mmCIF file of C-alpha atoms and ligand atoms in Angstrom:
data_model
loop_
_atom_site.group_PDB
_atom_site.id
_atom_site.type_symbol
_atom_site.label_atom_id
_atom_site.label_comp_id
_atom_site.label_asym_id
_atom_site.label_seq_id
_atom_site.Cartn_x
_atom_site.Cartn_y
_atom_site.Cartn_z
ATOM 1 C CA UNK A 223 -20.384 18.875 20.854
ATOM 2 C CA UNK A 224 -17.343 16.677 21.705
ATOM 3 C CA UNK A 225 -15.125 15.799 18.780
ATOM 4 C CA UNK A 226 -15.498 12.204 17.633
ATOM 5 C CA UNK A 227 -11.983 10.729 17.645
ATOM 6 C CA UNK A 228 -12.801 8.645 14.545
ATOM 7 C CA UNK A 229 -13.751 11.718 12.542
ATOM 8 C CA UNK A 230 -10.403 13.395 13.038
ATOM 9 C CA UNK A 231 -8.322 10.422 11.813
ATOM 10 C CA UNK A 232 -7.214 11.309 8.261
ATOM 11 C CA UNK A 233 -8.214 9.108 5.346
ATOM 12 C CA UNK A 234 -5.679 6.409 4.423
ATOM 13 C CA UNK A 235 -5.737 7.905 0.930
ATOM 14 C CA UNK A 236 -3.867 10.978 2.161
ATOM 15 C CA UNK A 237 -0.891 8.597 2.666
ATOM 16 C CA UNK A 238 -1.511 6.501 -0.459
ATOM 17 C CA UNK A 239 1.333 6.102 -2.977
ATOM 18 C CA UNK A 240 0.766 5.447 -6.710
ATOM 19 C CA UNK A 241 2.043 1.852 -6.579
ATOM 20 C CA UNK A 242 0.595 -0.927 -4.407
ATOM 21 C CA UNK A 243 2.237 -4.354 -4.548
ATOM 22 C CA UNK A 244 -0.572 -6.807 -5.318
ATOM 23 C CA UNK A 245 -0.612 -9.837 -2.955
ATOM 24 C CA UNK A 246 2.936 -8.659 -2.179
ATOM 25 C CA UNK A 247 5.277 -8.543 -5.164
ATOM 26 C CA UNK A 248 3.439 -11.602 -6.451
ATOM 27 C CA UNK A 249 5.187 -11.547 -9.828
ATOM 28 C CA UNK A 250 8.398 -12.482 -8.026
ATOM 29 C CA UNK A 251 7.374 -14.713 -5.124
ATOM 30 C CA UNK A 252 4.400 -16.831 -4.016
ATOM 31 C CA UNK A 253 1.455 -14.488 -3.508
ATOM 32 C CA UNK A 254 0.473 -13.335 -0.014
ATOM 33 C CA UNK A 255 3.530 -14.953 1.647
ATOM 34 C CA UNK A 256 6.303 -13.356 3.695
ATOM 35 C CA UNK A 257 8.587 -13.799 0.669
ATOM 36 C CA UNK A 258 6.242 -11.711 -1.519
ATOM 37 C CA UNK A 259 5.934 -9.018 1.143
ATOM 38 C CA UNK A 260 9.699 -8.831 1.666
ATOM 39 C CA UNK A 261 10.195 -8.660 -2.095
ATOM 40 C CA UNK A 262 7.732 -5.764 -2.315
ATOM 41 C CA UNK A 263 9.758 -3.857 0.287
ATOM 42 C CA UNK A 264 13.012 -4.674 -1.538
ATOM 43 C CA UNK A 265 11.501 -3.262 -4.740
ATOM 44 C CA UNK A 266 10.691 -0.023 -2.898
ATOM 45 C CA UNK A 267 6.934 -0.465 -2.740
ATOM 46 C CA UNK A 268 5.605 1.510 0.225
ATOM 47 C CA UNK A 269 2.155 -0.095 0.058
ATOM 48 C CA UNK A 270 1.231 -3.763 -0.094
ATOM 49 C CA UNK A 271 -2.166 -5.326 -0.730
ATOM 50 C CA UNK A 272 -2.938 -8.745 0.749
ATOM 51 C CA UNK A 273 -6.083 -10.848 1.132
ATOM 52 C CA UNK A 274 -7.315 -11.981 4.547
ATOM 53 C CA UNK A 275 -9.767 -14.727 5.457
ATOM 54 C CA UNK A 276 -10.222 -17.048 8.472
ATOM 55 C CA UNK A 277 -9.431 -20.617 9.515
ATOM 56 C CA UNK A 278 -12.066 -22.970 10.989
ATOM 57 C CA UNK A 279 -10.901 -21.906 14.462
ATOM 58 C CA UNK A 280 -11.437 -18.227 13.606
ATOM 59 C CA UNK A 281 -7.868 -17.045 13.139
ATOM 60 C CA UNK A 282 -7.275 -14.373 10.479
ATOM 61 C CA UNK A 283 -4.891 -15.678 7.809
ATOM 62 C CA UNK A 284 -3.424 -14.180 4.650
ATOM 63 C CA UNK A 285 -4.815 -16.076 1.665
ATOM 64 C CA UNK A 286 -6.612 -15.269 -1.575
ATOM 65 C CA UNK A 287 -8.602 -18.340 -2.616
ATOM 66 C CA UNK A 288 -11.393 -20.035 -0.698
ATOM 67 C CA UNK A 289 -9.516 -23.350 -1.064
ATOM 68 C CA UNK A 290 -5.866 -24.247 -0.603
ATOM 69 C CA UNK A 291 -5.586 -26.236 -3.859
ATOM 70 C CA UNK A 292 -3.848 -23.676 -6.079
ATOM 71 C CA UNK A 293 -1.398 -22.071 -3.667
ATOM 72 C CA UNK A 294 -0.371 -24.911 -1.340
ATOM 73 C CA UNK A 295 0.337 -28.638 -1.434
ATOM 74 C CA UNK A 296 -3.001 -29.345 0.313
ATOM 75 C CA UNK A 297 -6.613 -29.799 -0.742
ATOM 76 C CA UNK A 298 -9.863 -28.382 0.631
ATOM 77 C CA UNK A 299 -11.451 -25.203 1.899
ATOM 78 C CA UNK A 300 -9.509 -22.760 4.089
ATOM 79 C CA UNK A 301 -12.576 -22.219 6.315
ATOM 80 C CA UNK A 302 -12.699 -25.971 7.045
ATOM 81 C CA UNK A 303 -9.096 -26.191 8.249
ATOM 82 C CA UNK A 304 -7.732 -25.261 11.660
ATOM 83 C CA UNK A 305 -4.817 -22.874 11.877
ATOM 84 C CA UNK A 306 -2.571 -25.841 12.751
ATOM 85 C CA UNK A 307 -3.696 -27.643 9.590
ATOM 86 C CA UNK A 308 -3.128 -24.534 7.461
ATOM 87 C CA UNK A 309 0.307 -24.030 9.016
ATOM 88 C CA UNK A 310 1.318 -27.586 8.103
ATOM 89 C CA UNK A 311 0.974 -26.777 4.382
ATOM 90 C CA UNK A 312 3.746 -25.752 1.988
ATOM 91 C CA UNK A 313 2.630 -22.411 0.501
ATOM 92 C CA UNK A 314 5.655 -21.835 -1.714
ATOM 93 C CA UNK A 315 6.615 -24.849 -3.836
ATOM 94 C CA UNK A 316 3.625 -24.369 -6.185
ATOM 95 C CA UNK A 317 5.423 -21.157 -7.216
ATOM 96 C CA UNK A 318 9.054 -22.342 -7.086
ATOM 97 C CA UNK A 319 11.086 -25.088 -5.354
ATOM 98 C CA UNK A 320 13.174 -22.247 -3.859
ATOM 99 C CA UNK A 321 10.116 -21.098 -1.873
ATOM 100 C CA UNK A 322 9.376 -24.414 -0.156
ATOM 101 C CA UNK A 323 9.757 -22.841 3.311
ATOM 102 C CA UNK A 324 6.827 -20.447 2.864
ATOM 103 C CA UNK A 325 3.854 -20.992 5.158
ATOM 104 C CA UNK A 326 0.443 -19.357 5.172
ATOM 105 C CA UNK A 327 0.847 -16.213 7.293
ATOM 106 C CA UNK A 328 -1.466 -15.301 10.140
ATOM 107 C CA UNK A 329 -2.606 -11.704 10.195
ATOM 108 C CA UNK A 330 -0.563 -11.115 13.363
ATOM 109 C CA UNK A 331 2.552 -12.307 11.519
ATOM 110 C CA UNK A 332 1.625 -10.038 8.622
ATOM 111 C CA UNK A 333 1.272 -7.008 10.908
ATOM 112 C CA UNK A 334 4.593 -7.707 12.642
ATOM 113 C CA UNK A 335 6.346 -8.087 9.278
ATOM 114 C CA UNK A 336 4.813 -4.907 7.835
ATOM 115 C CA UNK A 337 5.755 -3.011 11.011
ATOM 116 C CA UNK A 338 9.322 -4.250 10.649
ATOM 117 C CA UNK A 339 9.520 -3.394 6.922
ATOM 118 C CA UNK A 340 7.807 0.012 7.273
ATOM 119 C CA UNK A 341 5.040 -0.989 4.885
ATOM 120 C CA UNK A 342 1.541 0.435 4.688
ATOM 121 C CA UNK A 343 -1.167 -2.146 4.120
ATOM 122 C CA UNK A 344 -4.331 -2.539 2.142
ATOM 123 C CA UNK A 345 -6.012 -5.579 3.634
ATOM 124 C CA UNK A 346 -8.655 -6.931 1.321
ATOM 125 C CA UNK A 347 -11.243 -8.802 3.376
ATOM 126 C CA UNK A 348 -12.024 -12.096 1.585
ATOM 127 C CA UNK A 349 -14.578 -13.785 3.802
ATOM 128 C CA UNK A 350 -16.297 -17.056 3.139
ATOM 129 C CA UNK A 351 -19.830 -15.950 2.271
ATOM 130 C CA UNK A 352 -21.749 -16.133 5.549
ATOM 131 C CA UNK A 353 -18.646 -15.702 7.747
ATOM 132 C CA UNK A 354 -18.145 -11.972 7.198
ATOM 133 C CA UNK A 355 -18.624 -10.920 10.834
ATOM 134 C CA UNK A 356 -16.323 -13.656 12.140
ATOM 135 C CA UNK A 357 -13.652 -12.654 9.627
ATOM 136 C CA UNK A 358 -13.655 -8.993 10.618
ATOM 137 C CA UNK A 359 -13.830 -9.909 14.303
ATOM 138 C CA UNK A 360 -10.747 -12.109 13.884
ATOM 139 C CA UNK A 361 -8.990 -9.197 12.161
ATOM 140 C CA UNK A 362 -9.824 -6.976 15.113
ATOM 141 C CA UNK A 363 -8.245 -9.531 17.485
ATOM 142 C CA UNK A 364 -5.090 -9.587 15.342
ATOM 143 C CA UNK A 365 -4.862 -5.790 15.453
ATOM 144 C CA UNK A 366 -5.233 -5.918 19.247
ATOM 145 C CA UNK A 367 -2.421 -8.460 19.497
ATOM 146 C CA UNK A 368 -0.061 -6.590 17.156
ATOM 147 C CA UNK A 369 -0.881 -2.884 16.947
ATOM 148 C CA UNK A 370 -0.185 -1.659 13.437
ATOM 149 C CA UNK A 371 2.273 1.224 13.228
ATOM 150 C CA UNK A 372 1.626 2.392 9.652
ATOM 151 C CA UNK A 373 -1.396 3.209 7.505
ATOM 152 C CA UNK A 374 -4.058 0.536 7.062
ATOM 153 C CA UNK A 375 -6.780 0.604 4.430
ATOM 154 C CA UNK A 376 -9.520 -2.042 4.462
ATOM 155 C CA UNK A 377 -11.329 -3.095 1.301
ATOM 156 C CA UNK A 378 -13.716 -5.776 0.113
ATOM 157 C CA UNK A 379 -16.003 -6.878 -2.686
ATOM 158 C CA UNK A 380 -18.281 -8.158 0.055
ATOM 159 C CA UNK A 381 -20.633 -5.509 1.431
ATOM 160 C CA UNK A 382 -21.331 -7.522 4.599
ATOM 161 C CA UNK A 383 -17.603 -7.492 5.319
ATOM 162 C CA UNK A 384 -17.605 -3.713 4.860
ATOM 163 C CA UNK A 385 -20.582 -3.354 7.220
ATOM 164 C CA UNK A 386 -18.740 -5.468 9.787
ATOM 165 C CA UNK A 387 -15.602 -3.359 9.311
ATOM 166 C CA UNK A 388 -17.642 -0.197 9.862
ATOM 167 C CA UNK A 389 -18.947 -1.702 13.094
ATOM 168 C CA UNK A 390 -15.818 -3.364 14.547
ATOM 169 C CA UNK A 391 -12.948 -1.412 12.967
ATOM 170 C CA UNK A 392 -14.457 2.038 12.327
ATOM 171 C CA UNK A 393 -11.135 3.835 12.715
ATOM 172 C CA UNK A 394 -9.822 2.446 9.400
ATOM 173 C CA UNK A 395 -10.622 3.853 5.969
ATOM 174 C CA UNK A 396 -12.689 1.464 3.836
ATOM 175 C CA UNK A 397 -12.897 0.912 0.086
ATOM 176 C CA UNK A 398 -15.451 -0.910 -2.017
ATOM 177 C CA UNK A 399 -13.919 -3.310 -4.543
ATOM 178 C CA UNK A 400 -15.788 -3.839 -7.807
ATOM 179 C CA UNK A 401 -14.953 -5.248 -11.218
ATOM 180 C CA UNK A 402 -16.892 -2.816 -13.432
ATOM 181 C CA UNK A 403 -17.641 0.622 -12.011
ATOM 182 C CA UNK A 404 -21.362 0.644 -11.236
ATOM 183 C CA UNK A 405 -23.444 3.533 -12.581
ATOM 184 C CA UNK A 406 -24.706 4.168 -9.065
ATOM 185 C CA UNK A 407 -21.178 4.126 -7.603
ATOM 186 C CA UNK A 408 -21.849 7.128 -5.349
ATOM 187 C CA UNK A 409 -24.892 5.540 -3.694
ATOM 188 C CA UNK A 410 -23.089 2.228 -3.265
ATOM 189 C CA UNK A 411 -20.151 3.872 -1.522
ATOM 190 C CA UNK A 412 -22.500 5.826 0.716
ATOM 191 C CA UNK A 413 -24.535 2.729 1.511
ATOM 192 C CA UNK A 414 -21.505 0.789 2.797
ATOM 193 C CA UNK A 415 -19.714 3.807 4.257
ATOM 194 C CA UNK A 416 -16.694 3.422 1.977
ATOM 195 C CA UNK A 417 -14.375 6.272 1.047
ATOM 196 C CA UNK A 418 -12.619 4.743 -1.956
ATOM 197 C CA UNK A 419 -13.462 2.696 -5.022
ATOM 198 C CA UNK A 420 -11.158 -0.041 -6.387
ATOM 199 C CA UNK A 421 -11.991 -1.336 -9.855
ATOM 200 C CA UNK A 422 -10.601 -3.752 -12.469
ATOM 201 C CA UNK A 423 -8.335 -2.364 -15.198
ATOM 202 C CA UNK A 424 -10.366 -4.138 -17.898
ATOM 203 C CA UNK A 425 -13.244 -1.803 -17.090
ATOM 204 C CA UNK A 426 -11.310 1.436 -17.520
ATOM 205 C CA UNK A 427 -13.733 4.132 -18.690
ATOM 206 C CA UNK A 428 -12.065 7.516 -18.873
ATOM 207 C CA UNK A 429 -15.244 9.621 -18.742
ATOM 208 C CA UNK A 430 -16.637 7.881 -15.656
ATOM 209 C CA UNK A 431 -13.242 7.904 -13.931
ATOM 210 C CA UNK A 432 -12.897 11.641 -14.531
ATOM 211 C CA UNK A 433 -16.358 12.198 -13.011
ATOM 212 C CA UNK A 434 -15.486 10.158 -9.939
ATOM 213 C CA UNK A 435 -12.176 11.975 -9.582
ATOM 214 C CA UNK A 436 -13.877 15.363 -9.867
ATOM 215 C CA UNK A 437 -16.308 14.281 -7.156
ATOM 216 C CA UNK A 438 -13.249 13.819 -4.896
ATOM 217 C CA UNK A 439 -13.553 10.043 -4.501
ATOM 218 C CA UNK A 440 -10.193 8.244 -4.400
ATOM 219 C CA UNK A 441 -9.778 5.327 -6.807
ATOM 220 C CA UNK A 442 -7.323 2.478 -7.200
ATOM 221 C CA UNK A 443 -7.167 0.018 -10.074
ATOM 222 C CA UNK A 444 -6.146 -3.665 -10.259
ATOM 223 C CA UNK A 445 -4.078 -5.253 -11.725
ATOM 224 C CA UNK A 446 -1.723 -3.078 -13.788
ATOM 225 C CA UNK A 447 1.604 -4.598 -14.772
ATOM 226 C CA UNK A 448 2.846 -2.151 -17.389
ATOM 227 C CA UNK A 449 4.079 1.413 -17.168
ATOM 228 C CA UNK A 450 1.914 2.887 -19.974
ATOM 229 C CA UNK A 451 -1.353 1.626 -18.525
ATOM 230 C CA UNK A 452 -0.381 2.928 -15.094
ATOM 231 C CA UNK A 453 0.354 6.379 -16.561
ATOM 232 C CA UNK A 454 -3.007 6.374 -18.350
ATOM 233 C CA UNK A 455 -4.730 5.587 -15.049
ATOM 234 C CA UNK A 456 -2.905 8.325 -13.156
ATOM 235 C CA UNK A 457 -3.676 10.890 -15.874
ATOM 236 C CA UNK A 458 -7.385 10.073 -15.654
ATOM 237 C CA UNK A 459 -7.350 10.620 -11.890
ATOM 238 C CA UNK A 460 -6.768 7.135 -10.442
ATOM 239 C CA UNK A 461 -4.647 7.551 -7.333
ATOM 240 C CA UNK A 462 -2.942 4.150 -7.239
ATOM 241 C CA UNK A 463 -2.617 0.905 -9.123
ATOM 242 C CA UNK A 464 -2.126 -2.616 -7.802
ATOM 243 C CA UNK A 465 0.730 -4.400 -9.523
ATOM 244 C CA UNK A 466 2.453 -7.773 -9.339
ATOM 245 C CA UNK A 467 5.698 -6.088 -10.533
ATOM 246 C CA UNK A 468 6.337 -2.900 -8.537
ATOM 247 C CA UNK A 469 9.724 -2.322 -10.220
ATOM 248 C CA UNK A 470 8.018 -1.835 -13.601
ATOM 249 C CA UNK A 471 6.144 1.187 -12.254
ATOM 250 C CA UNK A 472 8.533 2.652 -9.658
ATOM 251 C CA UNK A 473 11.096 3.672 -12.252
ATOM 252 C CA UNK A 474 13.010 6.179 -10.156
ATOM 253 C CA UNK A 475 13.710 3.836 -7.262
ATOM 254 C CA UNK A 476 14.692 0.434 -8.571
ATOM 255 C CA UNK A 477 17.269 -1.533 -6.607
ATOM 256 C CA UNK A 478 20.641 -1.968 -8.258
ATOM 257 C CA UNK A 479 20.453 -4.774 -10.818
ATOM 258 C CA UNK A 480 16.966 -4.027 -12.091
ATOM 259 C CA UNK A 481 17.757 -0.947 -14.207
HETATM 260 O O1 G3P B 1536 -7.759 -5.535 -3.906
HETATM 261 C C1 G3P B 1536 -7.513 -5.465 -5.260
HETATM 262 C C2 G3P B 1536 -7.456 -6.835 -5.902
HETATM 263 O O2 G3P B 1536 -6.613 -7.654 -5.153
HETATM 264 C C3 G3P B 1536 -8.800 -7.477 -6.033
HETATM 265 O O3 G3P B 1536 -8.807 -8.685 -6.695
HETATM 266 O O4 G3P B 1536 -8.862 -11.154 -6.814
HETATM 267 O O5 G3P B 1536 -6.676 -9.958 -6.800
HETATM 268 O O6 G3P B 1536 -8.036 -10.094 -4.738
HETATM 269 P P1 G3P B 1536 -8.054 -10.025 -6.236
HETATM 270 MG MG1 MG B 1537 -6.885 -8.889 -3.369
#
């Protein structure tokens, strides 16, 4: 039987490092912007997590919320704005007047920046409910335009997004995001074809985590901003934690000035 090329691509988790910068280094710069991604690289993070959704004209953009109210100077839903409208917004001043030049990134800009900075990516798919297929399709177009040179892990809370990823981007490892770890975690991962499980730190349960670890399923935990909690997670078998402050967890590689 011929070897299926997809089956011989190693899991993204074989390349995973213990610290993933959450929405970039979002403790230090406006989340999901180029500034936050550059800051993550400066703080020696090798992995960055960002959220991706689409504009009304089906372009994949890097943004967490369904509306632009919190993280830009605009109002309204992302899915109801064209890329040109999204690009006209200031995505930095809400965080600091020094970040007034930040714009919402397209996924192609994200990929080019991560290529340049040697960063691996966890793209969390954040579709508008009902636009899952369009979101993943737009991501596929971005990856065609700017081939990614490092490791890419896809994740989502949305199972329809994960189904679409399995269909349109099968070559990338997928993770299921949850808040609490479901009792039937194994069946849920199997159902969506996900390799990894990402859960919320508030729902840490050592016994369950040890079981999952022993079953060989990689886990990552969000959002962990202190060293002790991160160590507790690693000891229990969690492979990586998402953090807004990478320098708090990467103690052996802080840039000069942060020791
Ligand atoms: O992907 C991990 C984490 O980012 C999930 O929660 O709301 O920060 O996107 P959220
Ligand atoms: Mg996220």
